[in-house]
Amino acid sequence: MSFDNAYEAITEENDSRWAFGTGFEDPLSGVDTTVPSGVEGADLAAYCLMLGDDALIFSHRLQEWCTNAPELEDEVAIANIGLDLLGQARLLLARAGKAEGGDRGEDHYAFFRAEHEFRNVRLAELPRGDFGELIARLLVFSTWRLALFQRLTESRDPVLAAIAAKGVKELTYHRDYAAQWAVRLGDGTEYSRERITEGLASVWPYTDELFTPHPVELRLGEAGVAVDPSAARAEFDDVLGQVLRAATLDTPEAPAIPGVAGRAGRAGVHTEGMGYLLAELQSVARAHPEATW
Amino acid sequence: MVTAQAVAARVTDPELPMLTLADLGVLREVSEKDGKVVVAITPTYSGCPAMDTMRDDLVHALRGAGYAEVEVRTVLRPAWSSDWITEDGRRKLAEAGISPPGAAPRRSGPVPLTLGPPARRVRCPHCGSAETELLSEFGATACKALHRCRACREPFEHVKEI
Ligand SMILES: [Zn+2]
């Protein structure tokens, strides 16, 4: 069949020539998203945004490594890890929308919230450093998140439990990747040892925040839906200890950087880099708010 | 009319086109009621970018076979395991030069850290040698690792155990 122009061809009522998409947008399509009994939908939505924003924002930092990694294999690894986290973020943001009960989808949360509405930990948003900083941050982030997700597989919310069960499999590979590089760098040359040591020192002040529960996490933890992050500290310390010993590195000693009046990432109080990150992440969607692709 | 199950089972994976969605184990259920077909699929990885295309391909194939009303649903639990790749699927992977996965780890409780190379034993899909080494746990798609054969020196992909 011939057409006068390309536009006519792609808008024709015969989808045998379609190229991209049939409008599918909801990653939770067909999943039962009823909020568990005894739980406030707003709390569950806030909790899903916390875990979802951690993944979305750190994934963005990992994407900044595309074309900047030291080796092709690491370029591919970092991009894959970023993609896994982006997938986790999409599921969690979509789950937040369903828990909230309105018609907000993942794009609303990712592109049309202001900085103070993002609930990710500050560790996720720190500007990209060198490869030593990347490995240090990925080690801390994935060790923490894996410990949370492994516990979250028991959540009374079946959707969260399912997202966590899937995430555990992915995070296991992320943590092993970071741990093996940490050992290689720490037990490598004088220079590589210096890079990973400095990397760990730069992210360490943000680790306490990972284990400081927000009231929503405590309330939902009591209800058997969320994980109180302080419960994961011992496992985190044990895993980090194994890695640091193998890497012949000392445990970093750097004082925690507190939030503002006790408020940090989980309460929407972020560091300077966050505004720049969002400006890039949100620019296209905000310039063309009605666009679909 | 070909059954909806048979039509859906023939749809291939966009990234591993030698496998059908049924071979890969992502096609979980096909049911038909009052002329409406409901297909349930599960993602291999959370970020699997092929999910949208799988949906579109399923809808397209079923409509083409005469099923006007088609709904594709996502199933998240149990999470996909590489153990669900069928025997047929494993054979097709090997024929395409991709090493099929071994048994996926089954655990409960804290996940143990792996600081050394993975315990998997991988045979080169080109020459059959067991003298292979891991290059990277991350490859061209989320589900594959990159290995190299020490005998024939060819690199090859291996579907990861999850
Ligand atoms: Zn070989």
Coordinates of C-alpha atoms and ligand atoms in Angstrom, one line a residue:
Chain A
M1 CA 0.0 0.0 0.0
S2 CA 1.3 3.5 -0.8
F3 CA 0.8 6.7 1.0
D4 CA 1.1 10.4 0.1
N5 CA 3.3 11.1 3.1
A6 CA 4.9 9.4 6.1
Y7 CA 2.4 10.8 8.5
E8 CA -0.5 9.2 6.7
A9 CA 1.3 5.9 6.9
I10 CA 1.9 5.9 10.6
T11 CA -1.6 7.1 11.5
E12 CA -3.4 4.6 9.3
E13 CA -5.9 2.4 11.2
N14 CA -3.9 -0.8 10.6
D15 CA -1.3 -1.6 13.3
S16 CA 0.7 -4.0 11.2
R17 CA 3.1 -1.2 10.4
W18 CA 3.3 0.3 13.9
A19 CA 6.8 1.0 15.2
F20 CA 6.6 2.3 18.7
G21 CA 4.2 1.5 21.4
T22 CA 0.5 1.1 21.8
G23 CA 0.1 3.5 24.7
F24 CA 1.2 1.1 27.5
E25 CA 2.4 3.2 30.4
D26 CA 1.5 1.6 33.7
P27 CA 4.1 -0.9 35.0
L28 CA 1.6 -2.2 37.5
S29 CA -1.1 -2.8 34.9
G30 CA -3.4 -5.6 36.1
V31 CA -1.7 -5.9 39.6
D32 CA -4.0 -5.8 42.6
T33 CA -3.0 -2.6 44.3
T34 CA -5.5 -2.6 47.2
V35 CA -4.0 -0.9 50.3
P36 CA -3.6 -3.5 53.1
S37 CA -6.0 -3.2 56.1
G38 CA -5.0 -0.9 58.9
V39 CA -2.7 1.2 56.8
E40 CA -3.1 4.8 55.6
G41 CA -2.8 5.1 51.9
A42 CA -0.9 8.4 52.3
D43 CA 1.7 6.7 54.5
L44 CA 2.1 3.8 52.1
A45 CA 2.5 6.3 49.2
A46 CA 5.1 8.3 51.1
Y47 CA 7.1 5.1 51.9
C48 CA 7.0 4.0 48.3
L49 CA 8.3 7.4 47.3
M50 CA 11.2 7.1 49.7
L51 CA 12.4 3.8 48.2
G52 CA 11.4 4.9 44.7
D53 CA 13.2 8.2 44.9
D54 CA 16.4 6.5 46.3
A55 CA 16.4 4.4 43.1
L56 CA 15.4 7.1 40.7
I57 CA 17.9 9.7 41.9
F58 CA 20.9 7.3 42.2
S59 CA 20.0 5.8 38.9
H60 CA 20.3 9.3 37.4
R61 CA 23.8 9.7 38.9
L62 CA 24.8 6.3 37.5
Q63 CA 23.5 7.3 34.0
E64 CA 25.9 10.3 34.2
W65 CA 28.7 7.6 33.9
C66 CA 27.6 6.7 30.4
T67 CA 30.6 7.5 28.1
N68 CA 32.6 8.4 31.2
A69 CA 33.5 5.0 32.7
P70 CA 37.2 3.8 32.6
E71 CA 36.5 0.6 30.7
L72 CA 33.8 -0.6 28.4
E73 CA 32.9 -3.5 30.7
D74 CA 32.4 -1.1 33.6
E75 CA 30.4 1.3 31.4
V76 CA 28.0 -1.6 30.6
A77 CA 27.9 -2.7 34.2
I78 CA 27.1 0.8 35.6
A79 CA 24.4 1.4 32.9
N80 CA 22.8 -2.0 33.8
I81 CA 22.8 -1.2 37.5
G82 CA 21.2 2.2 36.7
L83 CA 18.6 0.5 34.5
D84 CA 17.7 -2.0 37.3
L85 CA 17.3 0.8 39.7
L86 CA 15.2 2.8 37.2
G87 CA 12.9 -0.2 36.9
Q88 CA 12.6 -0.5 40.7
A89 CA 11.8 3.3 40.8
R90 CA 9.1 3.0 38.1
L91 CA 7.3 0.2 40.0
L92 CA 7.6 2.0 43.3
L93 CA 6.4 5.4 42.0
A94 CA 3.5 3.7 40.3
R95 CA 2.7 1.9 43.5
A96 CA 2.8 5.3 45.3
G97 CA 0.2 6.6 42.9
K98 CA -2.1 3.7 43.4
A99 CA -1.7 3.9 47.2
E100 CA -2.5 7.6 47.1
G101 CA -5.7 6.8 45.4
G102 CA -5.7 9.5 42.7
D103 CA -4.7 9.3 39.1
R104 CA -1.0 10.2 39.5
G105 CA 1.3 8.0 37.6
E106 CA 5.1 7.5 37.7
D107 CA 5.8 10.5 35.4
H108 CA 4.0 12.9 37.7
Y109 CA 6.3 11.9 40.6
A110 CA 9.5 11.9 38.6
F111 CA 9.0 15.1 36.5
F112 CA 6.5 17.4 38.3
R113 CA 7.5 17.4 41.9
A114 CA 9.6 20.1 43.5
E115 CA 12.9 19.4 45.3
H116 CA 11.4 19.4 48.8
E117 CA 8.9 16.8 47.7
F118 CA 11.6 14.2 46.9
R119 CA 12.2 11.8 49.8
N120 CA 15.5 10.1 48.7
V121 CA 18.4 9.9 51.1
R122 CA 21.1 12.5 50.4
L123 CA 23.7 9.7 49.6
A124 CA 21.8 9.1 46.3
E125 CA 22.0 12.7 45.1
L126 CA 25.6 13.5 45.7
P127 CA 27.3 14.8 42.6
R128 CA 29.3 12.3 40.6
G129 CA 32.9 11.9 41.8
D130 CA 35.7 9.7 40.5
F131 CA 35.6 5.9 40.0
G132 CA 36.7 5.4 43.6
E133 CA 33.8 7.5 44.9
L134 CA 31.4 5.6 42.6
I135 CA 32.5 2.2 44.0
A136 CA 32.3 3.5 47.6
R137 CA 28.9 4.9 47.1
L138 CA 27.5 1.9 45.2
L139 CA 28.9 -0.4 47.9
V140 CA 27.2 1.5 50.7
F141 CA 24.0 2.1 48.8
S142 CA 23.5 -1.5 47.5
T143 CA 24.5 -3.1 50.8
W144 CA 22.0 -1.0 52.6
R145 CA 19.2 -1.4 50.0
L146 CA 19.7 -5.2 49.8
A147 CA 19.4 -5.5 53.5
L148 CA 16.2 -3.5 53.5
F149 CA 14.7 -5.3 50.5
Q150 CA 15.5 -8.7 51.8
R151 CA 13.4 -7.9 54.9
L152 CA 10.8 -6.2 52.8
T153 CA 10.0 -9.5 51.0
E154 CA 8.0 -10.3 54.1
S155 CA 5.9 -7.1 53.8
R156 CA 2.2 -7.3 54.4
D157 CA 1.7 -5.3 51.3
P158 CA 1.9 -8.0 48.5
V159 CA 3.0 -5.4 45.9
L160 CA 5.9 -4.1 48.0
A161 CA 6.9 -7.7 48.9
A162 CA 6.9 -8.6 45.2
I163 CA 8.9 -5.5 44.1
A164 CA 11.4 -6.3 46.9
A165 CA 11.7 -10.0 46.0
K166 CA 12.6 -9.0 42.4
G167 CA 14.9 -6.3 43.6
V168 CA 16.9 -8.6 45.9
K169 CA 18.0 -10.6 42.9
E170 CA 19.2 -7.5 41.1
L171 CA 20.8 -5.8 44.2
T172 CA 22.8 -9.0 44.9
Y173 CA 24.7 -8.5 41.6
H174 CA 25.1 -4.7 42.3
R175 CA 26.6 -5.3 45.7
D176 CA 29.0 -8.0 44.5
Y177 CA 30.2 -5.8 41.7
A178 CA 30.9 -2.9 44.1
A179 CA 32.5 -5.2 46.7
Q180 CA 34.8 -6.9 44.2
W181 CA 36.0 -3.5 42.9
A182 CA 36.5 -2.2 46.4
V183 CA 38.8 -5.1 47.1
R184 CA 40.6 -4.7 43.8
L185 CA 41.2 -1.0 44.5
G186 CA 41.9 -1.3 48.2
D187 CA 44.3 -4.1 47.8
G188 CA 45.8 -2.8 44.5
T189 CA 48.3 -0.1 43.8
E190 CA 49.1 2.8 46.1
Y191 CA 47.1 5.1 43.8
S192 CA 44.0 2.9 43.6
R193 CA 44.0 2.5 47.4
E194 CA 44.1 6.2 47.8
R195 CA 41.1 6.7 45.5
I196 CA 38.9 4.1 47.2
T197 CA 40.0 5.4 50.7
E198 CA 39.0 9.0 49.7
G199 CA 35.8 7.7 48.1
L200 CA 34.7 6.0 51.3
A201 CA 35.7 9.0 53.4
S202 CA 33.5 11.2 51.2
V203 CA 30.3 9.1 51.4
W204 CA 30.7 7.9 55.0
P205 CA 29.2 11.1 56.5
Y206 CA 25.9 10.2 54.8
T207 CA 25.6 6.6 56.1
D208 CA 24.0 7.4 59.4
E209 CA 21.1 8.9 57.6
L210 CA 20.4 5.6 55.9
F211 CA 19.6 4.0 59.3
T212 CA 17.7 6.9 60.8
P213 CA 14.0 6.0 60.6
H214 CA 11.4 8.5 59.4
P215 CA 8.1 8.5 61.4
V216 CA 6.3 7.0 58.3
E217 CA 8.8 4.1 58.3
L218 CA 8.2 3.5 62.0
R219 CA 4.4 3.6 61.7
L220 CA 4.4 1.3 58.7
G221 CA 7.1 -0.9 60.3
E222 CA 4.8 -1.5 63.3
A223 CA 2.0 -2.4 60.8
G224 CA 4.3 -5.0 59.2
V225 CA 4.4 -3.2 55.9
A226 CA 7.7 -1.3 56.0
V227 CA 11.2 -2.0 57.3
D228 CA 12.6 0.1 60.1
P229 CA 16.0 0.8 58.6
S230 CA 17.8 0.8 62.0
A231 CA 17.1 -3.0 62.0
A232 CA 19.4 -3.4 59.0
R233 CA 22.4 -1.7 60.6
A234 CA 24.1 -4.8 62.1
E235 CA 23.9 -6.6 58.8
F236 CA 25.3 -3.6 56.9
D237 CA 28.2 -3.3 59.3
D238 CA 28.9 -7.0 59.0
V239 CA 29.0 -6.9 55.2
L240 CA 31.1 -3.7 55.1
G241 CA 33.5 -5.3 57.5
Q242 CA 34.0 -8.3 55.3
V243 CA 34.7 -6.1 52.3
L244 CA 37.0 -3.7 54.1
R245 CA 39.0 -6.6 55.6
A246 CA 39.4 -8.2 52.2
A247 CA 40.4 -4.8 50.8
T248 CA 42.9 -4.3 53.7
L249 CA 41.1 -1.0 54.4
D250 CA 40.2 0.6 57.7
T251 CA 36.6 1.5 58.5
P252 CA 36.3 5.2 57.6
E253 CA 36.0 7.6 60.5
A254 CA 34.2 10.7 59.4
P255 CA 31.5 12.4 61.4
A256 CA 28.0 12.3 60.1
I257 CA 26.7 15.4 58.3
P258 CA 23.4 16.1 60.0
G259 CA 20.4 17.5 58.2
V260 CA 18.8 20.9 59.0
A261 CA 17.1 20.9 62.4
G262 CA 17.1 17.1 62.3
R263 CA 15.5 17.0 58.8
A264 CA 17.4 15.3 55.9
G265 CA 16.5 13.6 52.6
R266 CA 13.5 11.6 53.9
A267 CA 11.9 14.9 55.0
G268 CA 12.7 16.6 51.7
V269 CA 15.8 18.5 52.9
H270 CA 18.5 18.0 50.2
T271 CA 22.0 19.0 49.4
E272 CA 23.1 21.6 46.8
G273 CA 23.5 19.0 44.0
M274 CA 19.9 18.0 44.1
G275 CA 18.5 21.1 42.4
Y276 CA 21.0 20.7 39.5
L277 CA 20.1 17.1 39.1
L278 CA 16.4 17.7 39.0
A279 CA 16.9 20.6 36.5
E280 CA 18.3 18.1 34.1
L281 CA 16.1 15.1 34.9
Q282 CA 12.9 17.2 34.6
S283 CA 13.7 19.6 31.8
V284 CA 12.3 17.8 28.8
A285 CA 9.1 16.7 30.5
R286 CA 8.5 20.3 31.8
A287 CA 9.3 21.9 28.4
H288 CA 6.8 19.5 26.7
P289 CA 4.3 18.7 29.4
E290 CA 1.7 17.0 27.1
A291 CA 4.2 15.0 25.1
T292 CA 4.0 11.2 25.0
W293 CA 6.7 9.0 23.5
Chain B
M1 CA -9.2 -20.5 14.8
V2 CA -5.9 -21.0 16.5
T3 CA -6.2 -21.0 20.3
A4 CA -5.2 -17.8 22.0
Q5 CA -2.7 -19.8 24.1
A6 CA -1.0 -21.1 20.9
V7 CA -0.9 -17.6 19.4
A8 CA 0.6 -16.0 22.5
A9 CA 3.1 -18.9 23.0
R10 CA 4.5 -18.2 19.5
V11 CA 5.4 -14.5 20.2
T12 CA 9.1 -14.1 20.5
D13 CA 11.2 -12.1 22.9
P14 CA 12.4 -8.8 21.4
E15 CA 15.9 -9.1 22.8
L16 CA 16.4 -12.8 22.5
P17 CA 14.4 -13.4 19.3
M18 CA 15.4 -17.1 19.1
L19 CA 13.2 -17.7 22.2
T20 CA 9.4 -17.4 22.5
L21 CA 7.9 -15.7 25.5
A22 CA 6.9 -19.2 26.6
D23 CA 10.4 -20.6 26.2
L24 CA 11.7 -17.7 28.4
G25 CA 9.1 -18.4 31.0
V26 CA 7.7 -14.8 31.0
L27 CA 4.3 -15.9 29.6
R28 CA 2.5 -16.9 32.8
E29 CA -1.1 -17.4 31.7
V30 CA -3.5 -17.1 28.8
S31 CA -7.2 -17.2 29.5
E32 CA -10.2 -16.6 27.3
K33 CA -13.7 -15.6 28.4
D34 CA -16.6 -14.1 26.5
G35 CA -14.4 -13.4 23.5
K36 CA -11.8 -11.5 25.6
V37 CA -8.3 -12.7 25.9
V38 CA -6.3 -12.0 29.1
V39 CA -2.6 -12.6 29.0
A40 CA -0.4 -12.5 32.1
I41 CA 3.4 -11.8 31.7
T42 CA 6.1 -11.2 34.2
P43 CA 9.2 -9.0 33.8
T44 CA 12.6 -10.8 33.8
Y45 CA 14.3 -7.7 35.5
S46 CA 12.6 -4.7 37.0
G47 CA 14.0 -2.4 34.4
C48 CA 13.5 -4.7 31.5
P49 CA 12.9 -2.3 28.6
A50 CA 11.4 -5.0 26.5
M51 CA 8.2 -5.3 28.5
D52 CA 6.4 -2.6 26.5
T53 CA 7.3 -4.3 23.2
M54 CA 6.3 -7.7 24.6
R55 CA 2.9 -6.3 25.4
D56 CA 2.5 -4.7 22.0
D57 CA 3.7 -7.9 20.2
L58 CA 1.2 -10.0 22.1
V59 CA -1.7 -7.6 21.4
H60 CA -0.7 -7.4 17.8
A61 CA -0.4 -11.2 17.3
L62 CA -3.7 -11.9 19.0
R63 CA -5.6 -9.2 17.1
G64 CA -4.1 -10.6 13.9
A65 CA -5.4 -14.0 14.8
G66 CA -8.9 -12.7 15.2
Y67 CA -9.1 -11.9 18.9
A68 CA -10.4 -8.3 19.0
E69 CA -10.3 -7.8 22.7
V70 CA -7.0 -8.4 24.4
E71 CA -5.7 -7.4 27.8
V72 CA -2.1 -7.9 28.9
R73 CA -1.5 -7.9 32.7
T74 CA 1.7 -7.8 34.6
V75 CA 2.3 -10.4 37.3
L76 CA 5.0 -9.6 39.8
R77 CA 5.0 -12.6 42.1
P78 CA 6.6 -15.0 42.2
A79 CA 9.5 -13.0 40.7
W80 CA 10.9 -14.4 37.4
S81 CA 13.6 -17.0 37.8
S82 CA 16.1 -18.1 35.1
D83 CA 15.0 -21.6 36.2
W84 CA 11.8 -21.0 34.2
I85 CA 13.6 -21.1 30.9
T86 CA 12.3 -24.3 29.3
E87 CA 14.5 -27.1 28.0
D88 CA 13.6 -26.1 24.5
G89 CA 14.6 -22.5 25.3
R90 CA 18.0 -23.7 26.7
R91 CA 18.7 -25.7 23.5
K92 CA 17.8 -22.7 21.4
L93 CA 20.0 -20.4 23.4
A94 CA 23.0 -22.8 23.0
E95 CA 22.3 -23.1 19.3
A96 CA 22.5 -19.3 19.1
G97 CA 25.9 -19.2 20.8
I98 CA 24.5 -18.1 24.2
S99 CA 25.3 -20.2 27.3
P100 CA 22.1 -21.1 29.1
P101 CA 21.9 -20.5 32.9
G102 CA 22.7 -23.0 35.6
A103 CA 20.4 -23.5 38.6
A104 CA 19.4 -20.3 40.3
P105 CA 20.4 -19.8 43.9
R106 CA 17.7 -20.5 46.5
R107 CA 18.1 -18.8 49.7
S108 CA 16.3 -17.4 52.7
G109 CA 17.7 -14.9 55.1
P110 CA 20.6 -12.5 54.5
V111 CA 22.2 -12.8 51.0
P112 CA 25.8 -14.0 51.3
L113 CA 28.5 -11.7 49.8
T114 CA 30.5 -13.1 46.8
L115 CA 34.0 -11.6 46.7
G116 CA 35.5 -14.2 44.3
P117 CA 34.4 -15.3 40.9
P118 CA 30.9 -16.9 40.7
A119 CA 30.7 -20.7 41.4
R120 CA 28.9 -21.3 38.1
R121 CA 30.5 -23.8 35.6
V122 CA 30.1 -22.5 32.1
R123 CA 30.9 -24.4 28.9
C124 CA 31.8 -22.5 25.8
P125 CA 28.8 -22.7 23.4
H126 CA 31.2 -22.5 20.4
C127 CA 33.7 -25.3 21.1
G128 CA 32.3 -27.0 24.2
S129 CA 35.4 -26.4 26.4
A130 CA 34.9 -26.0 30.1
E131 CA 38.0 -23.7 30.2
T132 CA 36.1 -20.4 30.4
E133 CA 36.3 -17.3 32.4
L134 CA 34.0 -14.5 33.5
L135 CA 34.7 -11.1 31.9
S136 CA 31.8 -9.2 33.5
E137 CA 28.5 -10.0 35.2
F138 CA 26.9 -7.3 33.1
G139 CA 26.4 -7.6 29.4
A140 CA 24.4 -6.2 26.5
T141 CA 21.1 -6.9 28.1
A142 CA 20.1 -7.1 31.8
C143 CA 19.8 -10.9 31.8
K144 CA 23.3 -11.7 30.4
A145 CA 26.9 -11.9 31.7
L146 CA 29.9 -11.8 29.4
H147 CA 32.4 -14.8 29.4
R148 CA 35.4 -15.8 27.4
C149 CA 36.6 -19.2 26.3
R150 CA 40.3 -19.9 27.1
A151 CA 40.4 -22.8 24.5
C152 CA 39.0 -21.2 21.4
R153 CA 39.4 -17.6 22.6
E154 CA 35.9 -16.6 21.6
P155 CA 33.8 -14.3 23.9
F156 CA 30.2 -15.4 24.5
E157 CA 27.2 -14.4 26.5
H158 CA 25.8 -16.4 29.4
V159 CA 22.2 -16.0 30.8
K160 CA 22.6 -15.2 34.5
E161 CA 21.1 -17.2 37.3
I162 CA 18.5 -15.3 39.2
Ligands
ZN1 ZN 35.4 -22.1 23.0

